[in-house]
Short mmCIF file of C-alpha atoms in Angstrom, two decimals:
data_model
loop_
_atom_site.label_atom_id
_atom_site.label_comp_id
_atom_site.label_asym_id
_atom_site.label_seq_id
_atom_site.Cartn_x
_atom_site.Cartn_y
_atom_site.Cartn_z
CA MET X 793 153.18 -27.02 147.23
CA SER X 794 154.50 -24.70 144.53
CA CYS X 795 153.24 -26.90 141.70
CA VAL X 796 149.76 -27.13 143.21
CA LEU X 797 149.71 -23.39 143.69
CA GLY X 798 150.97 -23.00 140.13
CA SER X 799 148.13 -25.07 138.75
CA LEU X 800 145.61 -23.22 140.89
CA LEU X 801 146.95 -19.89 139.73
CA SER X 802 146.56 -20.87 136.10
CA ASP X 803 143.00 -22.08 136.66
CA SER X 804 140.97 -19.91 134.41
CA GLN X 805 137.80 -20.47 136.35
CA GLY X 806 138.64 -18.56 139.45
CA SER X 807 137.61 -15.06 138.57
CA PHE X 808 138.82 -13.98 141.97
CA LEU X 809 142.29 -14.88 140.74
CA GLU X 810 142.17 -12.15 138.09
CA GLY X 811 144.90 -9.72 138.81
CA HIS X 812 146.82 -12.26 140.84
CA THR X 813 147.95 -14.42 137.99
CA SER X 814 151.50 -15.19 138.97
CA LEU X 815 153.78 -14.57 141.90
CA GLN X 816 156.80 -14.39 139.63
CA THR X 817 155.49 -11.91 137.10
CA ASP X 818 153.37 -9.70 139.39
CA PRO X 819 154.62 -6.15 139.01
CA CYS X 820 155.89 -4.55 142.18
CA PRO X 821 153.08 -3.32 144.42
CA ALA X 822 154.79 0.06 144.47
CA SER X 823 155.00 0.35 140.71
CA PRO X 824 152.47 2.67 139.09
CA ALA X 825 153.08 1.02 135.70
CA PRO X 826 150.11 -0.65 134.01
CA ARG X 827 149.97 -4.43 134.17
CA THR X 828 152.13 -5.60 131.27
CA PRO X 829 154.30 -8.69 131.15
CA PRO X 830 157.63 -7.75 132.71
CA SER X 831 160.71 -7.79 130.52
CA HIS X 832 163.60 -9.69 131.93
CA GLY X 833 166.82 -7.69 132.07
CA PRO X 834 170.27 -9.17 131.61
CA SER X 835 170.39 -10.02 135.29
CA GLY X 836 167.32 -12.20 134.86
CA ARG X 837 165.34 -10.24 137.42
CA PRO X 838 161.86 -9.10 136.44
CA GLY X 839 161.96 -5.55 135.03
CA ARG X 840 159.33 -2.80 135.16
CA GLY X 841 159.87 -1.21 138.49
CA CYS X 842 161.33 -4.09 140.42
CA GLY X 843 164.82 -3.84 141.79
CA GLN X 844 164.95 -0.11 141.19
CA GLY X 845 166.12 0.70 144.66
CA ILE X 846 162.62 0.76 146.18
CA LYS X 847 162.94 -0.50 149.70
CA GLY X 848 160.64 -3.15 151.12
CA PRO X 849 158.90 -2.90 154.50
CA ALA X 850 161.05 -1.09 157.03
CA GLY X 851 163.68 -3.31 158.52
CA SER X 852 163.01 -6.17 156.15
CA GLY X 853 166.10 -5.47 154.10
CA LEU X 854 164.20 -6.69 151.05
CA SER X 855 163.25 -4.89 147.84
CA TYR X 856 159.62 -4.90 146.80
CA GLY X 857 160.52 -7.22 143.93
CA VAL X 858 161.67 -9.94 146.28
CA CYS X 859 158.86 -9.15 148.72
CA ALA X 860 156.30 -9.90 146.02
CA LEU X 861 157.90 -13.28 145.43
CA LEU X 862 157.87 -14.17 149.11
CA GLN X 863 154.30 -13.14 149.82
CA PRO X 864 151.87 -16.00 150.23
CA SER X 865 149.04 -16.11 147.72
CA ARG X 866 147.08 -12.93 148.25
CA ALA X 867 144.03 -14.38 146.57
CA ALA X 868 143.19 -16.57 149.55
CA THR X 869 143.06 -13.70 152.00
CA MET X 870 141.57 -11.10 149.72
CA VAL X 871 138.25 -12.52 148.56
CA HIS X 872 135.64 -9.82 148.79
CA TRP X 873 131.94 -10.55 148.78
CA SER X 874 129.56 -7.79 147.83
CA ALA X 875 126.22 -7.47 149.57
CA GLU X 876 124.56 -8.64 146.37
CA GLU X 877 126.74 -11.75 146.18
CA LYS X 878 126.01 -12.62 149.81
CA GLN X 879 122.32 -12.19 149.05
CA LEU X 880 122.51 -14.48 146.00
CA ILE X 881 124.31 -17.11 148.04
CA SER X 882 122.04 -17.09 151.07
CA SER X 883 118.79 -16.88 149.13
CA VAL X 884 119.70 -20.01 147.18
CA TRP X 885 121.20 -21.85 150.14
CA GLY X 886 118.15 -21.14 152.26
CA LYS X 887 116.07 -23.26 149.89
CA VAL X 888 118.52 -26.12 149.47
CA ASN X 889 117.71 -29.51 150.96
CA VAL X 890 121.24 -30.35 152.01
CA GLU X 891 120.70 -34.10 152.20
CA GLU X 892 119.01 -34.42 148.78
CA CYS X 893 121.25 -31.96 147.02
CA GLY X 894 124.42 -33.42 148.50
CA ALA X 895 123.42 -36.95 147.58
CA GLU X 896 122.56 -35.90 144.05
CA ALA X 897 125.74 -33.92 143.53
CA LEU X 898 127.99 -36.74 144.70
CA ALA X 899 126.04 -39.34 142.70
CA ARG X 900 126.33 -37.26 139.54
CA LEU X 901 130.06 -36.76 140.14
CA LEU X 902 130.53 -40.53 140.30
CA ILE X 903 128.32 -41.09 137.25
CA VAL X 904 129.51 -38.31 134.97
CA TYR X 905 133.19 -38.68 135.89
CA PRO X 906 133.51 -42.37 136.71
CA TRP X 907 137.20 -42.13 137.50
CA THR X 908 136.22 -40.27 140.68
CA GLN X 909 134.99 -43.60 141.99
CA ARG X 910 138.61 -44.38 142.75
CA PHE X 911 138.21 -42.75 146.16
CA PHE X 912 135.25 -44.86 147.18
CA ASP X 913 136.32 -48.50 146.92
CA ASN X 914 134.59 -49.26 150.19
CA PHE X 915 131.23 -47.86 149.13
CA GLY X 916 129.95 -51.14 147.71
CA ASN X 917 127.94 -51.24 144.52
CA LEU X 918 128.79 -48.40 142.12
CA SER X 919 128.30 -50.46 138.99
CA SER X 920 125.54 -48.42 137.36
CA PRO X 921 123.86 -45.02 137.65
CA THR X 922 120.91 -46.70 139.38
CA ALA X 923 123.21 -48.44 141.83
CA ILE X 924 125.07 -45.22 142.55
CA ILE X 925 121.93 -43.15 143.08
CA GLY X 926 120.47 -45.74 145.44
CA ASN X 927 123.69 -46.39 147.31
CA PRO X 928 123.20 -45.40 150.97
CA LYS X 929 126.90 -44.63 151.47
CA VAL X 930 126.83 -42.25 148.53
CA ARG X 931 123.82 -40.49 150.01
CA ALA X 932 125.36 -40.26 153.45
CA HIS X 933 128.66 -38.98 152.15
CA GLY X 934 126.98 -36.50 149.83
CA LYS X 935 125.11 -35.09 152.80
CA LYS X 936 128.33 -34.85 154.79
CA VAL X 937 130.11 -33.00 151.99
CA LEU X 938 127.32 -30.50 151.44
CA THR X 939 126.87 -29.92 155.16
CA SER X 940 130.52 -28.95 155.26
CA PHE X 941 129.87 -26.64 152.33
CA GLY X 942 127.25 -24.95 154.49
CA GLU X 943 130.00 -24.16 156.97
CA ALA X 944 131.85 -22.32 154.23
CA ILE X 945 128.80 -20.20 153.59
CA LYS X 946 128.64 -19.27 157.26
CA ASN X 947 132.33 -18.31 157.22
CA LEU X 948 132.81 -16.59 153.88
CA ASP X 949 135.37 -14.20 155.30
CA ASN X 950 137.54 -16.86 156.84
CA LEU X 951 137.52 -19.86 154.55
CA LYS X 952 141.18 -20.70 154.82
CA ALA X 953 140.92 -21.27 158.56
CA THR X 954 137.54 -22.98 158.30
CA TYR X 955 138.92 -25.59 155.90
CA SER X 956 142.45 -25.86 157.26
CA LYS X 957 142.02 -29.25 158.91
CA LEU X 958 139.90 -30.62 156.07
CA SER X 959 142.55 -29.52 153.61
CA GLU X 960 145.25 -31.41 155.49
CA LEU X 961 142.99 -34.45 155.66
CA HIS X 962 142.33 -34.46 151.91
CA CYS X 963 146.03 -34.17 151.18
CA ASP X 964 147.67 -36.35 153.81
CA LYS X 965 145.09 -39.03 154.42
CA LEU X 966 142.68 -39.08 151.52
CA HIS X 967 145.17 -38.17 148.76
CA VAL X 968 142.55 -36.40 146.66
CA ASP X 969 143.70 -34.44 143.62
CA PRO X 970 142.31 -30.90 144.09
CA GLU X 971 140.98 -31.06 140.54
CA ASN X 972 138.19 -33.16 142.03
CA PHE X 973 137.05 -30.24 144.17
CA ARG X 974 136.61 -28.25 140.97
CA LEU X 975 134.68 -31.07 139.33
CA LEU X 976 132.35 -31.44 142.31
CA GLY X 977 131.84 -27.69 142.50
CA ASP X 978 130.73 -27.58 138.87
CA ILE X 979 128.43 -30.55 139.37
CA LEU X 980 126.86 -28.78 142.35
CA ILE X 981 126.23 -25.75 140.15
CA ILE X 982 124.45 -27.94 137.60
CA VAL X 983 122.33 -29.53 140.32
CA LEU X 984 121.37 -26.08 141.57
CA ALA X 985 120.50 -25.00 138.02
CA ALA X 986 118.27 -28.04 137.64
CA HIS X 987 116.55 -27.34 140.97
CA PHE X 988 116.07 -23.62 140.66
CA GLY X 989 115.64 -23.12 136.92
CA LYS X 990 115.32 -19.50 135.98
CA ASP X 991 115.97 -18.48 139.59
CA PHE X 992 119.52 -19.65 138.98
CA GLY X 993 120.32 -17.26 136.16
CA PRO X 994 123.68 -16.01 134.88
CA SER X 995 124.54 -13.63 137.72
CA CYS X 996 123.45 -16.14 140.33
CA GLN X 997 125.60 -18.78 138.66
CA ALA X 998 128.53 -16.38 138.48
CA THR X 999 128.38 -15.79 142.24
CA TRP X 1000 128.17 -19.50 142.94
CA GLN X 1001 131.06 -20.25 140.55
CA LYS X 1002 133.09 -17.80 142.58
CA LEU X 1003 132.00 -19.55 145.79
CA VAL X 1004 132.82 -23.08 144.64
CA GLY X 1005 136.13 -21.80 143.29
CA VAL X 1006 137.05 -20.24 146.61
CA VAL X 1007 136.01 -23.37 148.51
CA ALA X 1008 138.09 -25.55 146.18
CA HIS X 1009 141.02 -23.19 146.66
CA ALA X 1010 140.69 -23.28 150.46
CA LEU X 1011 140.52 -27.07 150.44
CA ALA X 1012 143.68 -27.23 148.39
CA HIS X 1013 145.48 -24.61 150.44
CA LYS X 1014 147.28 -26.96 152.82
CA TYR X 1015 148.50 -29.32 150.12
CA HIS X 1016 152.17 -29.98 149.98
CA MET I 1449 136.54 -41.01 123.43
CA THR I 1450 133.56 -42.59 121.73
CA LEU I 1451 129.94 -42.46 122.75
CA THR I 1452 128.08 -45.68 123.40
CA GLN I 1453 124.82 -46.35 121.58
CA ALA I 1454 122.90 -45.55 124.75
CA GLU I 1455 124.74 -42.25 125.13
CA LYS I 1456 124.07 -41.31 121.52
CA ALA I 1457 120.40 -42.08 122.04
CA ALA I 1458 120.30 -39.91 125.17
CA VAL I 1459 121.90 -37.03 123.27
CA VAL I 1460 119.50 -37.29 120.35
CA THR I 1461 116.38 -37.60 122.53
CA ILE I 1462 116.94 -34.52 124.62
CA TRP I 1463 118.07 -32.55 121.57
CA ALA I 1464 114.56 -32.85 120.17
CA LYS I 1465 113.38 -30.72 123.10
CA VAL I 1466 116.39 -28.42 123.26
CA ALA I 1467 116.08 -27.64 119.53
CA THR I 1468 112.72 -25.97 120.10
CA GLN I 1469 114.45 -23.33 122.25
CA ALA I 1470 117.90 -23.55 120.71
CA ASP I 1471 118.31 -19.82 120.12
CA ALA I 1472 117.29 -18.82 123.64
CA ILE I 1473 119.44 -21.55 125.17
CA GLY I 1474 122.38 -20.45 123.04
CA ALA I 1475 122.07 -16.84 124.14
CA GLU I 1476 121.60 -17.84 127.77
CA SER I 1477 124.65 -20.11 127.66
CA LEU I 1478 126.78 -17.28 126.37
CA GLU I 1479 125.41 -14.94 129.05
CA ARG I 1480 126.32 -17.51 131.68
CA LEU I 1481 129.76 -17.86 130.14
CA PHE I 1482 130.49 -14.13 130.11
CA SER I 1483 129.13 -13.63 133.65
CA SER I 1484 130.95 -16.53 135.29
CA TYR I 1485 134.13 -16.35 133.25
CA PRO I 1486 134.70 -12.72 132.27
CA GLN I 1487 137.99 -13.58 130.60
CA THR I 1488 136.00 -15.22 127.80
CA LYS I 1489 134.77 -11.79 126.76
CA THR I 1490 138.24 -11.10 125.40
CA TYR I 1491 137.27 -13.05 122.31
CA PHE I 1492 134.40 -10.66 121.59
CA PRO I 1493 135.71 -7.10 121.75
CA HIS I 1494 133.68 -6.34 118.65
CA PHE I 1495 130.38 -7.46 120.19
CA ASP I 1496 127.70 -5.76 122.21
CA LEU I 1497 127.51 -8.28 125.05
CA SER I 1498 124.68 -6.68 127.01
CA GLN I 1499 121.84 -8.96 127.96
CA GLY I 1500 119.45 -9.54 125.06
CA SER I 1501 121.72 -7.94 122.47
CA ALA I 1502 121.13 -8.99 118.89
CA GLN I 1503 124.74 -10.06 118.50
CA LEU I 1504 124.51 -12.27 121.56
CA ARG I 1505 121.35 -13.89 120.28
CA GLY I 1506 122.82 -14.30 116.80
CA HIS I 1507 125.98 -15.88 118.07
CA GLY I 1508 124.11 -18.13 120.47
CA SER I 1509 122.09 -19.42 117.52
CA LYS I 1510 125.24 -20.08 115.55
CA VAL I 1511 126.71 -22.09 118.40
CA MET I 1512 123.58 -24.15 118.93
CA ASN I 1513 123.19 -24.77 115.20
CA ALA I 1514 126.65 -26.28 115.21
CA VAL I 1515 125.73 -28.42 118.22
CA GLY I 1516 122.64 -29.50 116.30
CA GLU I 1517 124.78 -30.53 113.33
CA ALA I 1518 126.92 -32.62 115.64
CA VAL I 1519 123.79 -34.27 117.06
CA LYS I 1520 122.47 -34.96 113.56
CA HIS I 1521 125.76 -36.62 112.66
CA VAL I 1522 126.58 -38.05 116.06
CA ASP I 1523 128.29 -41.01 114.38
CA ASP I 1524 130.66 -38.70 112.54
CA ILE I 1525 131.11 -35.50 114.51
CA ARG I 1526 134.55 -35.01 113.00
CA GLY I 1527 133.15 -34.99 109.48
CA ALA I 1528 130.21 -32.78 110.37
CA LEU I 1529 132.36 -30.12 112.04
CA ALA I 1530 135.45 -30.29 109.81
CA LYS I 1531 135.05 -26.74 108.53
CA LEU I 1532 134.38 -25.37 111.99
CA SER I 1533 137.41 -27.22 113.26
CA GLU I 1534 139.60 -25.46 110.71
CA LEU I 1535 138.01 -22.13 111.51
CA HIS I 1536 138.82 -22.49 115.20
CA ALA I 1537 142.34 -23.76 114.53
CA TYR I 1538 143.52 -21.24 111.99
CA ILE I 1539 141.35 -18.16 112.38
CA LEU I 1540 139.64 -17.98 115.77
CA ARG I 1541 142.24 -19.81 117.85
CA VAL I 1542 140.12 -19.78 120.98
CA ASP I 1543 142.20 -21.32 123.75
CA PRO I 1544 141.08 -24.93 124.31
CA VAL I 1545 140.30 -24.34 127.98
CA ASN I 1546 137.32 -22.21 126.98
CA PHE I 1547 135.45 -25.06 125.33
CA LYS I 1548 135.08 -26.71 128.74
CA LEU I 1549 133.71 -23.49 130.17
CA LEU I 1550 131.13 -23.04 127.42
CA SER I 1551 130.15 -26.71 127.59
CA HIS I 1552 129.54 -26.33 131.33
CA CYS I 1553 127.34 -23.28 130.71
CA ILE I 1554 125.35 -25.10 128.03
CA LEU I 1555 124.73 -27.92 130.51
CA CYS I 1556 123.56 -25.37 133.10
CA SER I 1557 121.11 -23.81 130.65
CA VAL I 1558 119.73 -27.19 129.59
CA ALA I 1559 119.47 -28.38 133.20
CA ALA I 1560 117.65 -25.20 134.20
CA ARG I 1561 115.06 -25.61 131.43
CA TYR I 1562 114.57 -29.37 131.42
CA PRO I 1563 115.27 -30.53 134.97
CA SER I 1564 113.20 -33.68 134.79
CA ASP I 1565 114.76 -34.75 131.48
CA PHE I 1566 118.25 -33.98 132.70
CA THR I 1567 118.75 -37.24 134.55
CA PRO I 1568 122.25 -38.26 135.65
CA GLU I 1569 122.53 -40.55 132.62
CA VAL I 1570 121.52 -37.79 130.23
CA HIS I 1571 123.88 -35.40 132.05
CA ALA I 1572 126.75 -37.85 131.62
CA ALA I 1573 125.97 -38.42 127.95
CA TRP I 1574 125.76 -34.70 127.21
CA ASP I 1575 128.95 -33.92 129.12
CA LYS I 1576 130.73 -36.57 127.09
CA PHE I 1577 129.14 -35.41 123.83
CA LEU I 1578 130.11 -31.77 124.34
CA SER I 1579 133.58 -32.92 125.31
CA SER I 1580 133.74 -34.82 122.05
CA VAL I 1581 132.61 -31.75 120.11
CA SER I 1582 135.26 -29.67 121.90
CA SER I 1583 137.94 -32.21 120.99
CA VAL I 1584 136.99 -32.08 117.34
CA LEU I 1585 137.04 -28.29 117.34
CA THR I 1586 140.54 -28.18 118.84
CA GLU I 1587 142.18 -31.16 117.21
CA LYS I 1588 143.78 -29.18 114.38
CA TYR I 1589 145.33 -26.60 116.71
CA ARG I 1590 148.74 -28.17 116.42
#
């Protein structure tokens, strides 16, 4: 789990991860110092305010330094959506044909990144772009995936719970590298850009990048 | 990775259209980059990055001109971008991860303007082409 989290934390695409770059080097929550890389003292503990006798939560017996290390990723529980972002999401989603868009996104994933076909051995003919686009299993699965995405949009404030079971499934049964969630998210963004043209401008894209990033993160959350 | 003949053809064909709006597409791609991935702005502390700024437009043109050179010499991208490769390796030193981000934003801009031309095959060819360009630009890093 720690290595997956590590790779997620270093993912430069998740703007929501700004400010939560590393559990190990996060300055103590109590420290008023600006965010600079901590120096490591002779004891090897992070410096800059940690381990300076500041007590952790009452009764915990822990210093804030250790507390920071033991906290689960704050990013997953702290995603905030502004009213404008929610508007950008729902106004686009309201015009999306889930079946068409889902089919197209999955087809493009399989075409542009052919190694992703590894998960779909039982889908039949994936031998050419034409075959992939016309493949009924691709269409059906694309629709399923995007329908699930719609659930995320309805539960923006509780994505971890919404995707908990799906996350376990993708790890334990499907064995899907979470990198694929990022790839599909980016493909979806491109499909939306193609469909909506100038209505899918930079700030709209930025909001949707945040959304696909958060969804990918939630889907990877239960990996171990 | 090498592009097939069909992929090269797909790249060249759509470039003919893209070239007519290269400057605007370049500026838009950078706007998309800075909006979606704010950390990329750290490479431009000396720029006015507000929408429509002259610097943004100028730099977008520069980027798309380089892409155009790569298209023109699609059989020898390494040769065509040798100087740029050295510039990025020794002077600019933009972290390699950012080339993927900009490539993605260029694809978004092209898709938004030419949806009917941006078929899955063209999408795949352009993704591969930009990936190739990115590789050339970072291959002298170490």
